[in-house]
Tab-separated table of C-alpha atoms in Angstrom:
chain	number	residue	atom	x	y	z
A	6	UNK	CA	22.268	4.958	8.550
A	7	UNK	CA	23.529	1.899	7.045
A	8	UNK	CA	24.198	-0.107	9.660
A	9	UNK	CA	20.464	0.330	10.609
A	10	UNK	CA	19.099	-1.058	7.224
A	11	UNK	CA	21.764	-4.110	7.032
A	12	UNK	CA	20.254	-4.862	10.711
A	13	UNK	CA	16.670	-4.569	8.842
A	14	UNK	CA	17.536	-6.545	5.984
A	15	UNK	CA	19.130	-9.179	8.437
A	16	UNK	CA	16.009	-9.433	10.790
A	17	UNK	CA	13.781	-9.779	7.572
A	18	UNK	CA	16.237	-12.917	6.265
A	19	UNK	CA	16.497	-14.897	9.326
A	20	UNK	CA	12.435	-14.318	10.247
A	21	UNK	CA	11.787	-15.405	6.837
A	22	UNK	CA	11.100	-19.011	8.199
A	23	UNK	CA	7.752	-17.571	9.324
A	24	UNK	CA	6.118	-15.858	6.771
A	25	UNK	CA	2.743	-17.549	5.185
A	26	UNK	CA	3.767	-19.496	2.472
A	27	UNK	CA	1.829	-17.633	-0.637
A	28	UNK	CA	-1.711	-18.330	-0.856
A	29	UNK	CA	-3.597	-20.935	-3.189
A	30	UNK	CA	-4.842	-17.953	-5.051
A	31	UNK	CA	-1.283	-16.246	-5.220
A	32	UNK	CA	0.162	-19.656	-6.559
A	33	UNK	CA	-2.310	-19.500	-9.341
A	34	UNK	CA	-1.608	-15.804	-10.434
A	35	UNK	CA	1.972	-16.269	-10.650
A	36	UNK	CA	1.019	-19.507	-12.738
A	37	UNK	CA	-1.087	-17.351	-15.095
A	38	UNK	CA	1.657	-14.826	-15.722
A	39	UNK	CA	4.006	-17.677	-16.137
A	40	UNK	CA	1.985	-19.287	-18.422
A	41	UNK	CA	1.757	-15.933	-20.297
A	42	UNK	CA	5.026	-15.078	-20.348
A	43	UNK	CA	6.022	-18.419	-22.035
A	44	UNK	CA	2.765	-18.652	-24.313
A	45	UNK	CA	3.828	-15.624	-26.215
A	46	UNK	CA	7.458	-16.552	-26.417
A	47	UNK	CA	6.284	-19.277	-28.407
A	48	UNK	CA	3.343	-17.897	-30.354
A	49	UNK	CA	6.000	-15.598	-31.490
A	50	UNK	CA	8.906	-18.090	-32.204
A	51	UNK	CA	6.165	-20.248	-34.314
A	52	UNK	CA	4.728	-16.721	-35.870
A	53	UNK	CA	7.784	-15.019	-37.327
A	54	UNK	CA	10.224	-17.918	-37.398
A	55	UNK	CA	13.420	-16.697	-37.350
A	56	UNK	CA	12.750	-13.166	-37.008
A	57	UNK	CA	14.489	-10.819	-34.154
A	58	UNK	CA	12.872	-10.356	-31.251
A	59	UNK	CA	14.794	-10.744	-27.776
A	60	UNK	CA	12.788	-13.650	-26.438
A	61	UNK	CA	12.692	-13.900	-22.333
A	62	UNK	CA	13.143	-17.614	-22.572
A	63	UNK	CA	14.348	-19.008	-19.726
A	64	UNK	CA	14.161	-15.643	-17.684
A	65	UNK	CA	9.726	-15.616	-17.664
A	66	UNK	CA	9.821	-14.953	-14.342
A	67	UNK	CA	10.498	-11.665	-14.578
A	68	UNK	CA	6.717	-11.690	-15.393
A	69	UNK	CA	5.333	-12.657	-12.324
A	70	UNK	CA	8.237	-10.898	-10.392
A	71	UNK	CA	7.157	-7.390	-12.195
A	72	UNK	CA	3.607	-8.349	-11.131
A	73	UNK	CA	4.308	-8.476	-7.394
A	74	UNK	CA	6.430	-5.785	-7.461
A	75	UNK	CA	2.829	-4.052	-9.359
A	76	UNK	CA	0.772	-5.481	-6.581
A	77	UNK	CA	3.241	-4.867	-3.671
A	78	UNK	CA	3.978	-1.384	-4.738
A	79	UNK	CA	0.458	-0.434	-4.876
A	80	UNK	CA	-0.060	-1.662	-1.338
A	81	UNK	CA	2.178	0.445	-0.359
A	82	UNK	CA	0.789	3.596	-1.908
A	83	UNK	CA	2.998	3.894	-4.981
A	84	UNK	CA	0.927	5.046	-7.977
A	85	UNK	CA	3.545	5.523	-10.347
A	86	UNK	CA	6.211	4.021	-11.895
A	87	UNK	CA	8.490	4.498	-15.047
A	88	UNK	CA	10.370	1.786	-16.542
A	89	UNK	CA	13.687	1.345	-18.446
A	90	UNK	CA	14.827	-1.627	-19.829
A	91	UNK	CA	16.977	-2.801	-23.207
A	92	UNK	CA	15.718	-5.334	-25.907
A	93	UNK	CA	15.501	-8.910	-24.095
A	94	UNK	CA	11.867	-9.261	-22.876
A	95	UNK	CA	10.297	-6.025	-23.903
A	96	UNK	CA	7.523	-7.097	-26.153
A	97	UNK	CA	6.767	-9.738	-23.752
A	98	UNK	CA	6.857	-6.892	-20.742
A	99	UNK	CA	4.464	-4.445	-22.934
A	100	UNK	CA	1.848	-7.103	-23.929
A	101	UNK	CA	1.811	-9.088	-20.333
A	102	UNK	CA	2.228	-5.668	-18.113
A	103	UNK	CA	1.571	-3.027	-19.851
A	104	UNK	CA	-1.172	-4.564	-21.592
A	105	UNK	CA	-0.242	-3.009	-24.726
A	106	UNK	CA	-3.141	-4.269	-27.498
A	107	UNK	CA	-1.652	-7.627	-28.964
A	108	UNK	CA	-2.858	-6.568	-32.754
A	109	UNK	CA	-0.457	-3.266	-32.426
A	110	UNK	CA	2.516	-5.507	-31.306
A	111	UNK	CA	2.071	-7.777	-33.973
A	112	UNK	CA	1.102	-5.322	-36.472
A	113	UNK	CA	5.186	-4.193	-35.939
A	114	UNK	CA	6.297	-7.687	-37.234
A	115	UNK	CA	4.016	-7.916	-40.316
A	116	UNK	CA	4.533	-4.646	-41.321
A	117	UNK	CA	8.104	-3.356	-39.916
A	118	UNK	CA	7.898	0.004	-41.577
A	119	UNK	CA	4.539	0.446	-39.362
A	120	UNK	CA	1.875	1.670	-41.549
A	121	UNK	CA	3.978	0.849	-44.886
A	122	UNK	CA	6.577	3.525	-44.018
A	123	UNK	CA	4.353	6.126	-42.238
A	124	UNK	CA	5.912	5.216	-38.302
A	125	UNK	CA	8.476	6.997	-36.842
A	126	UNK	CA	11.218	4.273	-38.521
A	127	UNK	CA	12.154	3.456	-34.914
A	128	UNK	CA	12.396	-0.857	-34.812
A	129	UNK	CA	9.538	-2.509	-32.480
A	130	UNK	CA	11.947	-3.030	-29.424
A	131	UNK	CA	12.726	0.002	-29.072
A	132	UNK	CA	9.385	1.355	-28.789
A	133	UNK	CA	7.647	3.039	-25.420
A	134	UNK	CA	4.049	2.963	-23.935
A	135	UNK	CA	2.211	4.085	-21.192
A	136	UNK	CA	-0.670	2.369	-19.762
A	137	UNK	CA	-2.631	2.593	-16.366
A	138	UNK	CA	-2.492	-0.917	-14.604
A	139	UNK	CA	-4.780	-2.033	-11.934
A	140	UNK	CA	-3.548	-4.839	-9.545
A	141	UNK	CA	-5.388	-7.576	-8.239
A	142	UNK	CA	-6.123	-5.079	-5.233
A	143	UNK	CA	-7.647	-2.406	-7.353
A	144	UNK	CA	-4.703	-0.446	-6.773
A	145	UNK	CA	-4.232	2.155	-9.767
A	146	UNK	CA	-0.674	2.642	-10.964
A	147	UNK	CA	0.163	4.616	-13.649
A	148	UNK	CA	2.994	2.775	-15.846
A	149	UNK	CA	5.201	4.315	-18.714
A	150	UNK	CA	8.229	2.431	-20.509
A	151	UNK	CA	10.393	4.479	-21.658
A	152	UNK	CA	11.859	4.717	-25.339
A	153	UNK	CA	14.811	2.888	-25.614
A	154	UNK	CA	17.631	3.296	-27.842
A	155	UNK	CA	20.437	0.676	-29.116
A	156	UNK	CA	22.870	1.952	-26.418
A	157	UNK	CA	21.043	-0.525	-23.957
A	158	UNK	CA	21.548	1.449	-20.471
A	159	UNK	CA	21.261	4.779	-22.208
A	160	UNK	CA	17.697	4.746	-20.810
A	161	UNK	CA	19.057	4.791	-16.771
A	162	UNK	CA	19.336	9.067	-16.332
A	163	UNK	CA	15.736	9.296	-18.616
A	164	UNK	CA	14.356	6.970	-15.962
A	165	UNK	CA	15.869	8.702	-12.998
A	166	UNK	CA	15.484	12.154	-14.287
A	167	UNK	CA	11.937	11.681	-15.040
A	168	UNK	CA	11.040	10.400	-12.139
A	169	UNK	CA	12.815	13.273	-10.176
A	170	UNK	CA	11.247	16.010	-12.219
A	171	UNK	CA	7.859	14.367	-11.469
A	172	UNK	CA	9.096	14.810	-7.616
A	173	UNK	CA	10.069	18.396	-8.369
A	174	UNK	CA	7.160	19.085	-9.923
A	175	UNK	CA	5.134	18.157	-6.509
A	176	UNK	CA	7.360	19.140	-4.159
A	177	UNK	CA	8.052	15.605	-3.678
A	178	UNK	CA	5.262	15.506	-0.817
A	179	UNK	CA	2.869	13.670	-2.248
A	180	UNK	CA	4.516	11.954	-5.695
A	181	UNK	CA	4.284	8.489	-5.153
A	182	UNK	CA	6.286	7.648	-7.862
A	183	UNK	CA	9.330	5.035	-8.197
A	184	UNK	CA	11.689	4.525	-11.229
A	185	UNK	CA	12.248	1.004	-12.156
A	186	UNK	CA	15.476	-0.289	-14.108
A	187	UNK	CA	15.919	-3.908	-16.050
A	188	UNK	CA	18.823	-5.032	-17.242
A	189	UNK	CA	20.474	-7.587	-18.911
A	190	UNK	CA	24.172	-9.075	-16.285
A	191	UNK	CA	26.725	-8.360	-19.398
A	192	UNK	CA	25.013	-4.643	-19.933
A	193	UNK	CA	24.827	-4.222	-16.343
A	194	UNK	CA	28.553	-3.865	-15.709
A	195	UNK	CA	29.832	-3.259	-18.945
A	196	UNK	CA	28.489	-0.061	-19.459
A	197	UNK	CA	29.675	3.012	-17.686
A	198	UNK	CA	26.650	4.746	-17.444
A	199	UNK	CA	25.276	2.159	-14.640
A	200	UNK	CA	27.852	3.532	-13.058
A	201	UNK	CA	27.287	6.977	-13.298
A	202	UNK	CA	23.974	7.261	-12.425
A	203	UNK	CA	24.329	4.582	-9.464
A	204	UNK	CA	26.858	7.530	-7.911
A	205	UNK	CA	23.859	10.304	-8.702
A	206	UNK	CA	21.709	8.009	-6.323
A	207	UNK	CA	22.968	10.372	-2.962
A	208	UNK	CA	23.384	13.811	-4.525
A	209	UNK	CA	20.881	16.654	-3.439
A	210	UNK	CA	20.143	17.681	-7.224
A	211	UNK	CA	19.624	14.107	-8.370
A	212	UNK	CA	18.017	11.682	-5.839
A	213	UNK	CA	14.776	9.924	-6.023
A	214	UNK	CA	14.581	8.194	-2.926
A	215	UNK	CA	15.921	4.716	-4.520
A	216	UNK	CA	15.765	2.526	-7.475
A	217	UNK	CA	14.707	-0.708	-8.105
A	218	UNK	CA	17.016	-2.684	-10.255
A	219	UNK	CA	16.444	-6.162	-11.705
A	220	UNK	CA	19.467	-7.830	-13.684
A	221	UNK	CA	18.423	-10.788	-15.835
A	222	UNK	CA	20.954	-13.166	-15.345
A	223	UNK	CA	21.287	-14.372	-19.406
A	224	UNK	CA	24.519	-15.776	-18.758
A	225	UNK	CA	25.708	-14.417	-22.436
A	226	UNK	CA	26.292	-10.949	-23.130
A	227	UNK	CA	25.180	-11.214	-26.940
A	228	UNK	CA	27.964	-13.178	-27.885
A	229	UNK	CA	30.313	-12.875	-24.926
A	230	UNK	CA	30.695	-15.654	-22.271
A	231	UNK	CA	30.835	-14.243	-18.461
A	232	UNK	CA	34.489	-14.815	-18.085
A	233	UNK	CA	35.002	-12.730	-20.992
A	234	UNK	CA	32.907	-9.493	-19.829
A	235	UNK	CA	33.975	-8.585	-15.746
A	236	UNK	CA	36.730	-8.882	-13.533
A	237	UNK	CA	34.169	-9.892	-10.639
A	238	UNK	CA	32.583	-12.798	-9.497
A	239	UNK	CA	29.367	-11.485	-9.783
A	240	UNK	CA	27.862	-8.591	-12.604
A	241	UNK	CA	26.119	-6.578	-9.581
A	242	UNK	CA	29.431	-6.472	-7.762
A	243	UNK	CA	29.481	-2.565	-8.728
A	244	UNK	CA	26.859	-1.714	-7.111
A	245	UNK	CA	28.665	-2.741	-3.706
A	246	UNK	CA	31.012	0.771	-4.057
A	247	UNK	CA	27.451	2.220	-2.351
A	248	UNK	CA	26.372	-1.001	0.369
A	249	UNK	CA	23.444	-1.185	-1.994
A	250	UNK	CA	21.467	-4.557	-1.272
A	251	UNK	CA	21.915	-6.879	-3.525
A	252	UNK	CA	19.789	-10.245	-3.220
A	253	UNK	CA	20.400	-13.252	-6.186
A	254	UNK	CA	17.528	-15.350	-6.248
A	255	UNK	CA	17.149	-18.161	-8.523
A	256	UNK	CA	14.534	-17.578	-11.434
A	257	UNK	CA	13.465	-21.087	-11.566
A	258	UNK	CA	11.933	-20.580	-8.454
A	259	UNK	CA	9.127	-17.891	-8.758
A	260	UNK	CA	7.598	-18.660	-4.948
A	261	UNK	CA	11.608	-17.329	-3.381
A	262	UNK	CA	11.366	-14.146	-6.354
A	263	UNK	CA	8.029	-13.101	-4.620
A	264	UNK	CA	9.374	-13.470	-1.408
A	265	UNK	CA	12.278	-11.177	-2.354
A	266	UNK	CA	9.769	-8.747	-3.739
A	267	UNK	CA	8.051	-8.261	-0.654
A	268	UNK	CA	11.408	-8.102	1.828
């Protein structure tokens, strides 16, 4: 039960002290999707000056973070996953993990109608994909982000009920799939629905054998300050009503986010 996985959780902190440092070759990769991550970010601010488009500056780590998790996942068999996430970071997250073609992306911000008029109206941040990623293993994992719409945790039961139908669909023997959820700290507790669908996690009809969450700590909830937008110390604080593990690691430091990745 619980108490078993807070004992597994606490015998994974404290033997942390002697696990490998990453690798040479690690270091690089996680420089590389750094130096992605930020590369577009700027390519795009110097582009379309002025023009709306979420930027992940100052969170770019999530880059090499969804990377290990990529890698890590496929290690351990996963060959799956479907993605939710709101506005901040998406084009960044389509063109660096999804590998979305660049010239499509871009093609959104010279021509917002897509194809003078002929796209489905919907704006470029909102838009889904579905790619098949291979990880520096040669692990294949199949990868869709789902549509998202301006409600920004809307997304959470598609995820979830996707990835469950997938399960249902197999019998849930051999479905290695997982659902993975980004969100922004001011979204994350704001919104009911986190809520909602965190209490689905346990039921019969609705689990998927866990989540993955990652909050992006922005620090500003569009144009509300932190003391303005919860009652609690910290945004995740709701998920606590189910002794869900919660670990806050500084994004500055990408070598501690991999190491959280693989606990």
């Amino acid at each position: 039960g619980k108490l078993e996985q807070k004992r597994w959780l606490q015998e994974r902190f404290e033997n942390r002290v002697h696990e490998p440092p990453p690798s040479q070759k690690e270091r690089l990769r996680m420089l590389e999707m750094l130096t992605r991550a930020d590369g577009f970010e700027r390519f795009l601010g110097n582009k379309f000056v002025g023009n709306k488009r979420f930027s992940l500056e100052g969170a770019e780590s999530l880059i090499p973070l969804l990377d290990h998790v990529l890698t890590e996942g496929g290690r351990r068999g996963i060959r799956e996953i479907v993605i939710g996430m709101a506005h901040r970071g998406r084009l960044n997250v389509l063109l660096n993990i999804l590998h979305k073609p660049p010239t499509t992306m871009l093609a959104g911000f010279a021509d917002p109608d897509g194809l003078s008029g002929k796209g489905s109206g919907d704006v470029k941040y909102h838009l889904g994909y579905s790619s098949d990623y291979t990880t520096v293993d040669g692990n294949e994992i199949h990868l869709s982000l789902a549509f998202n719409p301006s409600h920004l945790e809307a997304v959470n039961p598609v995820v979830a009920g996707r990835v469950r139908a997938k399960q249902d669909r197999v019998q849930d023997t051999d479905f290695s799939g997982m659902a993975l959820l980004i969100h922004g700290d001011a979204a994350f507790i704001g919104q009911g629905i986190v809520a909602e669908v965190l209490n689905l996690s346990e039921l019969e009809g609705y689990r998927t054998g866990g989540t993955l969450h990652l909050v992006i700590n922005n620090q500003v909830g569009f144009t509300t300050s932190p003391e303005d937008s919860r009652s609690s110390p910290y945004c995740t604080d709701l998920a606590r009503m189910l002794g869900i593990p919660i670990f806050h690691v500084n994004g500055e430091d990408p070598e501690v986010v991999a190491q959280v990745v693989r606990i």
